Coordinates of C-alpha atoms in Angstrom, one line a residue:
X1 CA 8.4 36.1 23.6
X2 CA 10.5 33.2 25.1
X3 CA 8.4 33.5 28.2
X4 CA 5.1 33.0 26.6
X5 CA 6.2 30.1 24.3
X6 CA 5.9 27.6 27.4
X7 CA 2.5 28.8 27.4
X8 CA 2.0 28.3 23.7
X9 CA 3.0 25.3 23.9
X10 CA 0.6 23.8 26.1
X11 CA -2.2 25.4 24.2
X12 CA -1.5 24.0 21.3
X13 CA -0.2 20.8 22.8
X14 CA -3.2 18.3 21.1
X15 CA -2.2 19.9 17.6
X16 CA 1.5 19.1 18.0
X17 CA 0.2 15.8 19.2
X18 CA -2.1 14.8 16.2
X19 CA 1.0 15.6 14.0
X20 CA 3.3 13.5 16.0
X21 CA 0.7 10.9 15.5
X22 CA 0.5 11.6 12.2
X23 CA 4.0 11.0 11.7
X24 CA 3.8 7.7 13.5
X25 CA 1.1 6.5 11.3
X26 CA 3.2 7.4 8.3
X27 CA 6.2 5.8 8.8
X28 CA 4.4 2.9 9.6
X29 CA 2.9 3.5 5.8
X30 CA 5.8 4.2 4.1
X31 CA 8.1 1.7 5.6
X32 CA 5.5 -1.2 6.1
X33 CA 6.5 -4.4 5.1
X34 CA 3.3 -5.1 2.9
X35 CA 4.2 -9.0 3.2
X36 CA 2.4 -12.0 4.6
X37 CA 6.3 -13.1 6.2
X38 CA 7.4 -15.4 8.5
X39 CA 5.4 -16.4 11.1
X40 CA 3.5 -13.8 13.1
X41 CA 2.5 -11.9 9.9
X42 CA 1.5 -14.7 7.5
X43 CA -0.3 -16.0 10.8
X44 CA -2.4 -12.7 11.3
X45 CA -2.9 -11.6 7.9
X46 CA -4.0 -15.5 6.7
X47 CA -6.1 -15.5 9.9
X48 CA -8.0 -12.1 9.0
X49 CA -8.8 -14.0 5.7
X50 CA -10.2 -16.7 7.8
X51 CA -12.6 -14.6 9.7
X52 CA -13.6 -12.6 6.5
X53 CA -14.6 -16.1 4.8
X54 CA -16.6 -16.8 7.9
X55 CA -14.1 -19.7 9.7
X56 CA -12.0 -20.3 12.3
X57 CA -10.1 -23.1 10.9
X58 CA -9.0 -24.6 7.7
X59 CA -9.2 -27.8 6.4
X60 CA -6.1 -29.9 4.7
X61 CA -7.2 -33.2 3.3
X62 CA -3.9 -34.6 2.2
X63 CA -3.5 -34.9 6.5
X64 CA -5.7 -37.9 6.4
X65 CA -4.6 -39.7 2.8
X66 CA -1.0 -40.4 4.2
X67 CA -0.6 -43.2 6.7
X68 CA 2.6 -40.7 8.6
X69 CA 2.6 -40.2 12.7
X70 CA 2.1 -36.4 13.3
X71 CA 0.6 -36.0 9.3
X72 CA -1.8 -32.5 10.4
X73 CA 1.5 -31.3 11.6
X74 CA 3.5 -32.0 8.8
X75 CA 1.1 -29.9 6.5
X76 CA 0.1 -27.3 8.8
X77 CA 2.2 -24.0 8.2
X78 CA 4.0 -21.0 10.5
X79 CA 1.0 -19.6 12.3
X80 CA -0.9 -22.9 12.6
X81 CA -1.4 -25.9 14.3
X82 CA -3.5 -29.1 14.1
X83 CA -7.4 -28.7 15.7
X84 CA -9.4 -31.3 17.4
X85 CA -9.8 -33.8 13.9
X86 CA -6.9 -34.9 11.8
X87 CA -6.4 -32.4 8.9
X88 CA -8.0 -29.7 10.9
X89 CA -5.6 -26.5 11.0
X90 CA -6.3 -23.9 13.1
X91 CA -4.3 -20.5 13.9
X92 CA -1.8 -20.3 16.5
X93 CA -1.7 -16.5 17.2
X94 CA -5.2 -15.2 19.1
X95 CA -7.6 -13.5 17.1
X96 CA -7.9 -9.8 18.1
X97 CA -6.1 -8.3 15.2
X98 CA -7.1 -10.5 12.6
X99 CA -10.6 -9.7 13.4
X100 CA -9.9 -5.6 13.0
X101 CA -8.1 -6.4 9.6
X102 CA -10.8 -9.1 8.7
X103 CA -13.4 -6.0 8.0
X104 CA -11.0 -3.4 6.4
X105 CA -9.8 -6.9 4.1
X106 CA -13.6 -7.0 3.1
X107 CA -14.2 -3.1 2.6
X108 CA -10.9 -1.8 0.9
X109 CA -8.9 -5.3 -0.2
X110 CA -5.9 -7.1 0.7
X111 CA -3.6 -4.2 0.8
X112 CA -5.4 -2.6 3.0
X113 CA -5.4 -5.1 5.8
X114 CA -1.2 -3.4 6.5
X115 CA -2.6 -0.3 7.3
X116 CA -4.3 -1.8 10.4
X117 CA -1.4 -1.3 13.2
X118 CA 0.1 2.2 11.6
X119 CA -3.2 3.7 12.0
X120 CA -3.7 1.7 15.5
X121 CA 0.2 3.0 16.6
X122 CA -1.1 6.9 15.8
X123 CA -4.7 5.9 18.1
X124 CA -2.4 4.1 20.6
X125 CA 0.2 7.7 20.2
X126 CA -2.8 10.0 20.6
X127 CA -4.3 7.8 23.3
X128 CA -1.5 8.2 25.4
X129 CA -1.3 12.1 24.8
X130 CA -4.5 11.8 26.3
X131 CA -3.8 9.5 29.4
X132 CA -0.4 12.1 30.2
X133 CA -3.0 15.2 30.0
X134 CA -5.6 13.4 32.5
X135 CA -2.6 12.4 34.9
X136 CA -0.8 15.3 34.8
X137 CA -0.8 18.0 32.2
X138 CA -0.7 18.6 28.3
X139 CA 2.6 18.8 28.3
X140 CA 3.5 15.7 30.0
X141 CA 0.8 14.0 27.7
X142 CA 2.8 15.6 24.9
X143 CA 6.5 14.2 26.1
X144 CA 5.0 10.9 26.3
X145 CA 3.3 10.6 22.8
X146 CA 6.3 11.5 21.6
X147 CA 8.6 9.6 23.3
X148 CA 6.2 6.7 22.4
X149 CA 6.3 8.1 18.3
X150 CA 10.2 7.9 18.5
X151 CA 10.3 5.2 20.4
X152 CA 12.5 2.2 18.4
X153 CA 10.7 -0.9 19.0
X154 CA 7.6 0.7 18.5
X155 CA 9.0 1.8 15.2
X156 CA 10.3 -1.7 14.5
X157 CA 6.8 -2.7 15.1
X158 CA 4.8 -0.7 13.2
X159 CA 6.0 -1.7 10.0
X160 CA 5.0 -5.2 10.8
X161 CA 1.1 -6.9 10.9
X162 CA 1.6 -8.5 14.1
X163 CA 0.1 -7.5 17.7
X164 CA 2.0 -5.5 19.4
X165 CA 1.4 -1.8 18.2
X166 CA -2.2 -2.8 18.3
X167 CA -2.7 -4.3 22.1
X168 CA -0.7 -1.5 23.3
X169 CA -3.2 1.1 21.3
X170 CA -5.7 -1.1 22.9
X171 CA -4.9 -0.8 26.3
X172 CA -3.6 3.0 26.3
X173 CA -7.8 3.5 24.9
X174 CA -9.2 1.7 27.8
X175 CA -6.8 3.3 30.0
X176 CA -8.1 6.8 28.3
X177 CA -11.9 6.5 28.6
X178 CA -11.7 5.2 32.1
X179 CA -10.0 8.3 32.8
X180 CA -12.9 10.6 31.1
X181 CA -15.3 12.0 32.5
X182 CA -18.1 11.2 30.4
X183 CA -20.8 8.5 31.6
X184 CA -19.9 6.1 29.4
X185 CA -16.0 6.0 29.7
X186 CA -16.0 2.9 32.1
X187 CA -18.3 1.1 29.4
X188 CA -16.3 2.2 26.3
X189 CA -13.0 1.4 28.6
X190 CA -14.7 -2.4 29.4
X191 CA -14.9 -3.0 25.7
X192 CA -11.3 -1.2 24.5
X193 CA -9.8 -3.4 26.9
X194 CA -11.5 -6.6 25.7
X195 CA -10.2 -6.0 21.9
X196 CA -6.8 -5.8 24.1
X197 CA -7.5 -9.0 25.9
X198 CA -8.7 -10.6 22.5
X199 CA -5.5 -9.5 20.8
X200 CA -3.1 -11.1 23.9
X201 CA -5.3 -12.8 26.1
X202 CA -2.3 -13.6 28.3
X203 CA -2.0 -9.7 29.8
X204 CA -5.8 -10.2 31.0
X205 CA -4.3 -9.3 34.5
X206 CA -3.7 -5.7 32.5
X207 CA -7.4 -5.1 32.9
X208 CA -6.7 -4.3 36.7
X209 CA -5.0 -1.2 35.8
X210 CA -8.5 0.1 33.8
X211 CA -10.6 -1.9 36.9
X212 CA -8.1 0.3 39.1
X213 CA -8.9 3.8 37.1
X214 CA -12.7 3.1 36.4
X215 CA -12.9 2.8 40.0
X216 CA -11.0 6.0 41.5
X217 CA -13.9 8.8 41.7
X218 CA -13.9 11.5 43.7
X219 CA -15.1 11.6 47.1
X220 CA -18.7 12.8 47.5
X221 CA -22.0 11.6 47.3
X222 CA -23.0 8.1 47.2
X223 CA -19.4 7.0 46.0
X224 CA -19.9 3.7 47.2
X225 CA -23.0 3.0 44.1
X226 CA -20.9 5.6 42.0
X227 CA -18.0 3.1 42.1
X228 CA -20.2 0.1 42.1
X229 CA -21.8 1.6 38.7
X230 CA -18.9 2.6 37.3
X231 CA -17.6 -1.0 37.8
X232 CA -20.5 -2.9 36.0
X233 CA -20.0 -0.4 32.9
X234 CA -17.0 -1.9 33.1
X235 CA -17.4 -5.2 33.5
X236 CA -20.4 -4.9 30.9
X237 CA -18.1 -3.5 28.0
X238 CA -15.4 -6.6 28.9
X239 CA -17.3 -9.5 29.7
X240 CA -17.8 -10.3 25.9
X241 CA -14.8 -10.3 24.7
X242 CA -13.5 -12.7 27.4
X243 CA -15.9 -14.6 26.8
X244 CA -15.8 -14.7 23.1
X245 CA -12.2 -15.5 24.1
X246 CA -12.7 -18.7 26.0
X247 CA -15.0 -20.2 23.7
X248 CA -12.5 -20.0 20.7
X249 CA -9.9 -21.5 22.7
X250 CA -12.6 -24.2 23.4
X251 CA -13.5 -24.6 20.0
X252 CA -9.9 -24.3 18.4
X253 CA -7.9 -26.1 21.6
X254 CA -10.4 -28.0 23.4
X255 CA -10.1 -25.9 26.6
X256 CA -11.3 -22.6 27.8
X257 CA -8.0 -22.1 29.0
X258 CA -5.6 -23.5 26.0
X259 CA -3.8 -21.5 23.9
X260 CA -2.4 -21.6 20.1
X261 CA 1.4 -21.9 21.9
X262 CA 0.4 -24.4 23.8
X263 CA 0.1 -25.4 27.8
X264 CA 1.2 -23.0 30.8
X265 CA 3.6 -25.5 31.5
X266 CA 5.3 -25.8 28.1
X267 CA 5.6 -21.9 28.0
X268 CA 6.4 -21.4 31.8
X269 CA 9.1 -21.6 33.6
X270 CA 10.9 -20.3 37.1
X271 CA 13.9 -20.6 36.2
X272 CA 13.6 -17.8 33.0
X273 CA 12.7 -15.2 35.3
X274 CA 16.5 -14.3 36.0
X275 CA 17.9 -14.5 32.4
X276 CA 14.6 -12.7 31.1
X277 CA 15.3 -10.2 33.8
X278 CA 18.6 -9.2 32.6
X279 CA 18.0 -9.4 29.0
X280 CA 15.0 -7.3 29.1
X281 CA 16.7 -4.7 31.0
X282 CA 20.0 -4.5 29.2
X283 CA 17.4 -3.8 26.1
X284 CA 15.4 -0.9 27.6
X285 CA 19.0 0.9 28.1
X286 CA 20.3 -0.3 24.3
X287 CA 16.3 1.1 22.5
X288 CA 15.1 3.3 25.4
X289 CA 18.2 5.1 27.0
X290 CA 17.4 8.6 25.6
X291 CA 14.2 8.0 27.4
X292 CA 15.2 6.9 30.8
X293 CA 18.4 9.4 30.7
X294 CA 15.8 11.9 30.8
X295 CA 13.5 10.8 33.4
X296 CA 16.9 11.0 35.4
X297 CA 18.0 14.1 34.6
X298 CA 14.7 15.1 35.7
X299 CA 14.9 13.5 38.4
X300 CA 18.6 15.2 39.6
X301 CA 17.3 18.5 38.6
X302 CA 14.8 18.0 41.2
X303 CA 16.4 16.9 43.8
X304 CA 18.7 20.1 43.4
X305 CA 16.2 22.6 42.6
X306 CA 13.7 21.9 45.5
X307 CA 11.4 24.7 45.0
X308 CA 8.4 23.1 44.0
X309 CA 6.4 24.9 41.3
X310 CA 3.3 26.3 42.5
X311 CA 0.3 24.3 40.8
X312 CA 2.3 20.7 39.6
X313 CA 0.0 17.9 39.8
X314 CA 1.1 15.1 42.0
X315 CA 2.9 12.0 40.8
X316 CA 1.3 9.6 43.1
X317 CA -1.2 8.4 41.0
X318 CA 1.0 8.3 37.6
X319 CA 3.4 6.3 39.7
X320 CA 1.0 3.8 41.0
X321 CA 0.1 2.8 38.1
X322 CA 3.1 2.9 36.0
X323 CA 4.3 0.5 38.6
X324 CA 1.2 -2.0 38.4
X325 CA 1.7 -1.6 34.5
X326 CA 5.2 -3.0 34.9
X327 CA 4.6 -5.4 37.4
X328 CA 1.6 -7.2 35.1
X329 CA 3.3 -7.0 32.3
X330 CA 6.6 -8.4 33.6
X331 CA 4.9 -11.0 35.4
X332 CA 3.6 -12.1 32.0
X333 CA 6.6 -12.3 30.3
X334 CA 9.7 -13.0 32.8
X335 CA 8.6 -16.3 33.3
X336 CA 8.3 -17.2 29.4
X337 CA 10.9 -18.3 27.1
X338 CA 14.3 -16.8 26.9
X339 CA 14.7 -14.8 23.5
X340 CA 18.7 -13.4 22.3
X341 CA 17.0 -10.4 20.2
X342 CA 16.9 -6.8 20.6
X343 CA 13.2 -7.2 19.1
X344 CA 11.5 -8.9 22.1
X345 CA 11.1 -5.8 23.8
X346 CA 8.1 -5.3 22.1
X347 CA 6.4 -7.5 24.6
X348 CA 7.3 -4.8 27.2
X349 CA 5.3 -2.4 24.9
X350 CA 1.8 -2.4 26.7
X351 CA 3.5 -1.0 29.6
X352 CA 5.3 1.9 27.7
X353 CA 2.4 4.6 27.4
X354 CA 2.5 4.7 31.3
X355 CA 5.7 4.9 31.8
X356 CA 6.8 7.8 29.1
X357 CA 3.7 9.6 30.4
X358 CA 5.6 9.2 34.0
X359 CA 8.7 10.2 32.5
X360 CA 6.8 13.3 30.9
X361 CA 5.5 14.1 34.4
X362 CA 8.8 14.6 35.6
X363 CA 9.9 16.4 32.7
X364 CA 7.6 18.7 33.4
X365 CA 8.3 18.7 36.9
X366 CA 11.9 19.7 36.7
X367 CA 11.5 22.3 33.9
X368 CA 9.2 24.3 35.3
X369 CA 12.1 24.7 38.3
X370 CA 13.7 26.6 35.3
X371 CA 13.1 30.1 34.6
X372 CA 10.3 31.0 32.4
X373 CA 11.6 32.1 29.7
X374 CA 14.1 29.2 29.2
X375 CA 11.6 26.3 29.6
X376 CA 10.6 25.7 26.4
X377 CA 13.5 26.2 24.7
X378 CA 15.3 23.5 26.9
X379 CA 12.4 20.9 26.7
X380 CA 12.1 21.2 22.7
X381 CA 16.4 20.8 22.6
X382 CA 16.5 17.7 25.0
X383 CA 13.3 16.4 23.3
X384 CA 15.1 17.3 19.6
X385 CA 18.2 15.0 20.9
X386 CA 16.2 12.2 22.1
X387 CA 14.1 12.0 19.4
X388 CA 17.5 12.1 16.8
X389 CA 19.0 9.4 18.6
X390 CA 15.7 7.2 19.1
X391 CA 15.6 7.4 15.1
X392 CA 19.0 6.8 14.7
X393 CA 18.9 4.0 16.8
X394 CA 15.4 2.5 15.3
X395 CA 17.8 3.0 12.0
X396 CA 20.5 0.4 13.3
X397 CA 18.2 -2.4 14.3
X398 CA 17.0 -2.2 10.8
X399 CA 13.2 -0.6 11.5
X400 CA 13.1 1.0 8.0
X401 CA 14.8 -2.1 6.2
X402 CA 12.1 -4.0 6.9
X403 CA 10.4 -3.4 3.8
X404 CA 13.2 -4.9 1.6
X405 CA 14.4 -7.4 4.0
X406 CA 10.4 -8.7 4.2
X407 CA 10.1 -8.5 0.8
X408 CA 11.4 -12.3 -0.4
X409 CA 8.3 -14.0 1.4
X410 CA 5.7 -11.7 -1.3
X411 CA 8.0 -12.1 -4.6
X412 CA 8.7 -15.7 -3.8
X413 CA 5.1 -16.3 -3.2
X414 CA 3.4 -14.0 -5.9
X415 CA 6.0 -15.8 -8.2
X416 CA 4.9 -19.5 -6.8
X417 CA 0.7 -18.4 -7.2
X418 CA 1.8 -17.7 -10.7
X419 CA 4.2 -20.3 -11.8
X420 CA 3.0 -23.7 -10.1
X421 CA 0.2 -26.0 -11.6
X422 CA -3.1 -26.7 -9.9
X423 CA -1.2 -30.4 -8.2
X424 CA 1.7 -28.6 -6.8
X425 CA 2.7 -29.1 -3.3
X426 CA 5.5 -26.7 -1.5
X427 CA 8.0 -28.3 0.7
X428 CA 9.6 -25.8 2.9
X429 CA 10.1 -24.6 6.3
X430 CA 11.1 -20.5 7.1
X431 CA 7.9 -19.8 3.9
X432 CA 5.4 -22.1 4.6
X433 CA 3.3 -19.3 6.5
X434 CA 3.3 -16.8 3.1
X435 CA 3.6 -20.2 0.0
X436 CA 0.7 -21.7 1.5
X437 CA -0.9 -17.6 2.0
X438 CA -0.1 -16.5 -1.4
X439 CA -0.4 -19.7 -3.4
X440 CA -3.6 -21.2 -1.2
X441 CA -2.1 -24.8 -2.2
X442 CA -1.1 -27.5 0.3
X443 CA 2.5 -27.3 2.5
X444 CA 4.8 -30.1 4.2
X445 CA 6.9 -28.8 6.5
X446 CA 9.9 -30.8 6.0
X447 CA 11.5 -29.2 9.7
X448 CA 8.0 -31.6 11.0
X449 CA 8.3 -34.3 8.9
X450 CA 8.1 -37.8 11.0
X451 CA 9.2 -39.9 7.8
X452 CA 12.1 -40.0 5.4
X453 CA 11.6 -37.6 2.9
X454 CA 12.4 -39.5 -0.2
X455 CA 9.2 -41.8 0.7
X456 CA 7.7 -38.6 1.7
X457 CA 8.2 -37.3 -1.9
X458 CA 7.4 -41.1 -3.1
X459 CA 3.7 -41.0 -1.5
X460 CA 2.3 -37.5 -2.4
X461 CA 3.3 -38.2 -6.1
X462 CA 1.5 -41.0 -5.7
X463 CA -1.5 -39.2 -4.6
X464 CA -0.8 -37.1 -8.3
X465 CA 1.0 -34.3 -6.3
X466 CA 3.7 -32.4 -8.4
X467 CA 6.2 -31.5 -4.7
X468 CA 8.5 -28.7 -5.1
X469 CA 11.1 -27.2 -2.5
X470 CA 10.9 -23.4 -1.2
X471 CA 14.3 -23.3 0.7
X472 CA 16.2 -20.4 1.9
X473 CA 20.0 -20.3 2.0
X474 CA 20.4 -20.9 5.2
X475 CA 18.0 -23.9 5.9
X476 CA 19.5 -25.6 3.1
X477 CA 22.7 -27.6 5.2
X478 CA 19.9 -28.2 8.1
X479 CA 17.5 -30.2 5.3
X480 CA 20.6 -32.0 4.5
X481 CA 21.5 -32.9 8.1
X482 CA 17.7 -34.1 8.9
X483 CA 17.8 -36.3 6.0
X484 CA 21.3 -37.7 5.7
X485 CA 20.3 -40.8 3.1
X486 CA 17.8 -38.3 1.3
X487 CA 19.1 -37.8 -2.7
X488 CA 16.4 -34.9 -2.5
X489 CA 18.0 -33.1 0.3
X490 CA 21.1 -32.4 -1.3
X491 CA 19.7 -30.4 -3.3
X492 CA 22.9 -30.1 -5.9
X493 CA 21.0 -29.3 -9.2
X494 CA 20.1 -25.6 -10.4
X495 CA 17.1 -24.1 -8.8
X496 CA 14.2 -23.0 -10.8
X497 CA 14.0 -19.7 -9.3
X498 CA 15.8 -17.6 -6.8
X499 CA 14.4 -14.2 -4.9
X500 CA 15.9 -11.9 -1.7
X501 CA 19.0 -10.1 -1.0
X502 CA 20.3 -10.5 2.0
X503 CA 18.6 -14.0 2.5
X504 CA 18.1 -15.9 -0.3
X505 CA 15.5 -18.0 -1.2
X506 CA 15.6 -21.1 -3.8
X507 CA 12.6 -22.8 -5.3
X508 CA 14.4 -26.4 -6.7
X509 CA 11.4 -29.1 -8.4
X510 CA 12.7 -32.5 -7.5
X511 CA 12.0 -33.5 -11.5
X512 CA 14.7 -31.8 -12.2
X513 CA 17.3 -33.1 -9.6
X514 CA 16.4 -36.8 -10.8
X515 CA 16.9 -35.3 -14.7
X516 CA 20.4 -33.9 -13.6
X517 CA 21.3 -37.4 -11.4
X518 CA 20.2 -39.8 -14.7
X519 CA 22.2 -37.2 -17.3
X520 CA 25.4 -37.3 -14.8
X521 CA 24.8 -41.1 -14.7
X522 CA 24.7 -41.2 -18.6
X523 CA 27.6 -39.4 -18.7
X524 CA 29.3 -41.6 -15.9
X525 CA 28.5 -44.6 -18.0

C-alpha cells in the first residue's frame, strides 16, 4: 500500500494541483482587500476605469485656474502624475493589469475587478505545476505549485490589486507554452510574455528566459529553420505588446523609454546594489526558509545517498534557467531604491516559479534515494511542515489582516462620495489615490503643495470650492510641521468624521475650525 502511494501520487499529481490552486485563488477571495488603498491599488484599479471609459489620462482643470509653481502636481493623486499639458494627469503604474481588470470592470462591475490577481495567482500556481512537470516530473511540478500556494509574500500579495501576483502568472504562462509541444506554444508564449512586459515593463530582459526555451528543440532535422521558426512565433506574439508599450510611454511621458516613476537615473543607483543585496536576502530566509531548508536537506541527502535513481531527469536545464531567472530579476531590482519592509520581496516573485520548481527537482531527487514505500509518506510530512509554517508566517506579516487593515481607504471614501457637496475639494495626502477614486472630485495634495496653505485654502474658495481635510493620525504633526504659520494645519477642532482601527483617519472642514477659533475668541473677549 505505502509502496504504491508514491505512484498514486504522481498520477493524480494535476488533480492535487488544481486544488492547491484552488486554494490559492480562494484565499486571495476571502481575504482580498476589496479597497481602492494607498497607492498601487487606487493607482491600478482607478487606471482600469480609465481604460474601460476609453482614456489614458485624466483631466483636472482646477491645475490651470491657480497661478501656484508645480499646480498639476499639487492636484494629481497616489498613482498619478502630471502629462505633457498642465492639468493633464496621467497614471504612474504601467498598464498591464489595469487593462485585464478594465474588461471584467465592464462585464461583471466594480467588485469584480479584485478578483483579477486571485484568479491570476491560481493560473500563475497551475502554470508553474506545469513548467516543474516539463522540466522534471509531476511531482516536482507538484512541490513547486505548492510551495508557490504557501508561499508568504505571494499570499501577502494576492489579497492586494497590484502587479505582482499577476506578472509572475504572466511570465510562469509564457515560460509554460514555450515548453509545450504544440505548434503554437512559442506564439502563445510571445504574447503571455508581452501581457508580462506590459504589466512591468522593466523585467523585459525576463523575455530571454522564454527566447532561451522557445529556442531549445531537439536535435534532428532542419533544426536550424525549426529554431528560426520557432523564434518568429515568438517574436510575432511579443512584438505588440512592446510596442503598444513604448507608444504609451510616448504618449503619457513624452519618451519611448520614460516611465510613470520617472528617469533611469532618478531610480538607479550603484551604490544600492550592496544594501539591496543584503536586505533581499535576509528576507528570502525570514518568508522563504521552509523552502530553501528543504532544497538543502535535499541537497545533503544527496550528497550522502549517492545512488542515483534509475530514470531522474537531469537538473541541468532547471538550473540554467533558474539561474538566468535570478540573475534578470536581481539585476532589475538591486540597483533600485533601498526599501526597510519585509513586503518588497515581492519584486523577487517573477523569479520564484523557477526556483521552487528547482527546489521540487531535488526533492524529488533525494526522495526517491529513500525506500519505496517510505517516500511519500516523508515528502507529504516535510511538505505538511513547510506548508504550516509558511501560513503561520504569512499570518505574522499580517497577509490575512489585510482586509481590515485596508478597509479605512473604502469606508472613508464611500462615506466622503456620500457626505460631500457637488464643490467639495479633499485635502489630503496617504487617501488621495481612493478620495479622489471613490468620490471622482478634485484632490490637493497638501505633502506637494508649493504655496502656504492658508492662501491655498484662500484661492480655491475663491474659485467657489468648499476644501475639506482627509488626514490620517499619523500625518497629522507632519501637516503641522510643513505649515508652521498655517491656523488650518493645527487642526485643533472636532473632526466631522473619523474611520479605521489601527490607523485612524479624520475628515476635519476648515468652516468649522474658523467657527471654533471666533466662539473661543468670543469667549476670550
Amino acid at each position: 500500500m505505502l509502496s504504491a502511494s508514491w505512484a498514486l501520487l504522481d498520477a493524480h499529481a494535476l488533480a492535487f494541483a488544481i486544488v492547491i490552486a484552488a486554494a490559492a485563488a480562494g484565499a486571495g477571495i476571502a481575504c482580498g482587500t476589496y479597497a481602492a488603498s494607498s497607492s498601487d491599488a487606487s493607482g491600478y484599479v482607478s487606471e482600469s476605469r480609465l481604460i474601460a471609459s476609453a482614456r489614458l489620462a485624466t483631466d483636472e482643470p482646477l491645475a490651470r485656474a491657480v497661478a501656484w509653481p508645480n499646480a498639476t502636481w499639487a492636484f494629481s493623486p497616489l498613482g498619478y502624475r502630471p502629462g505633457s499639458e498642465p492639468g493633464e494627469l496621467v497614471p504612474t503604474y504601467p498598464a498591464g493589469l489595469p487593462l485585464v481588470m478594465a474588461p471584467v470592470r465592464l462585464i461583471a462591475g466594480e467588485l469584480a475587478v479584485y478578483l483579477v490577481v486571485p484568479l491570476l495567482g491560481a493560473i500563475a500556481v497551475l502554470a508553474t505545476y506545469g513548467v516543474g512537470t516539463r522540466l522534471h516530473s509531476r511531482i516536482a511540478g507538484l512541490i513547486a505549485a505548492f510551495l508557490l500556494a504557501t508561499s508568504p509574500i505571494v499570499l501577502f500579495q494576492i489579497v492586494q490589486p497590484m502587479s505582482d501576483v499577476p506578472v509572475t502568472a504572466w511570465w510562469t504562462l509564457a515560460l509554460l507554452f514555450a515548453l509545450a509541444p504544440f505548434p503554437g506554444g512559442p506564439l502563445a508564449a510571445g504574447a503571455a510574455s508581452g501581457l508580462a512586459i506590459l504589466t512591468r515593463p522593466n523585467l523585459m530582459p525576463f523575455a530571454l528566459v522564454i527566447a532561451l526555451v522557445v529556442a531549445n528543440i531537439p536535435r534532428g532535422r532542419d533544426e536550424r529553420r525549426r529554431r528560426f521558426d520557432r523564434l518568429v512565433g515568438f517574436a510575432a506574439g511579443i512584438t505588440p505588446a512592446v510596442g503598444a508599450q513604448f507608444l504609451m510611454q510616448w504618449r503619457l511621458y513624452g519618451s519611448p523609454i520614460a516611465s510613470g516613476y520617472g528617469s533611469a537615473g532618478d531610480l538607479y543607483a550603484l551604490n544600492t546594489i550592496v544594501p539591496n543585496a543584503v536586505g533581499y536576502a535576509r528576507r528570502m530566509i525570514h518568508g522563504e526558509g521552509p523552502a530553501l531548508a528543504l532544497a538543502v536537506a535535499a541537497l545533503i541527502v544527496s550528497a550522502i545517498i549517492r545512488t542515483r535513481p534509475a530514470g531522474v531527469p537531469p537538473l541541468k536545464r532547471t538550473i540554467v534557467l533558474a539561474a538566468i531567472a535570478v540573475g534578470i530579476v536581481a539585476a532589475s531590482y538591486l540597483p533600485y531604491a533601498v526599501f526597510a519592509e519585509w513586503s518588497y520581496l515581492r519584486f523577487l516573485l517573477p523569479a520564484f516559479p523557477l526556483l521552487f520548481v528547482l527546489a521540487g527537482a531535488l526533492i524529488v531527487n533525494a526522495v526517491l534515494r529513500f525506500p519505496p514505500q517510505l517516500r511519500a509518506t516523508t515528502l507529504l510530512c516535510v511538505l505538511a511542515i513547510a506548508g504550516s509554517f509558511n501560513i503561520v508566517r504569512a499570518q505574522q506579516e499580517q497577509a490575512f489582516a489585510m482586509q481590515r487593515y485596508e478597509s479605512r481607504y473604502r469606508f472613508a471614501g464611500r462615506y466622503l462620495a456620500s457626505a460631500l457637496p457637488p464643490n467639495a475639494l479633499v485635502i489630503t495626502g496617504q487617501e488621495s489615490g481612493s478620495a479622489r477614486y471613490y468620490t471622482n472630485l478634485p484632490i490637493l495634495r497638501w505633502d506637494q503643495l508649493d504655496v502656504d496653505l492658508d492662501t491655498a485654502i484662500a484661492a480655491l474658495r475663491a474659485l467657489r470650492r468648499h476644501p475639506v481635510f482627509v488626514v490620517e493620525d499619523w500625518e497629522a504633526p507632519q501637516l503641522a510641521k510643513k505649515n508652521p504659520r498655517s491656523v488650518n494645519a493645527r487642526l485643533d477642532w472636532q473632526p466631522r468624521a473619523e474611520f479605521g482601527e489601527e490607523t485612524r483617519v479624520f475628515l476635519y472642514d476648515p468652516a468649522d475650525g474658523e467657527a471654533h477659533r471666533t466662539w473661543r475668541a468670543d469667549r476670550v473677549h
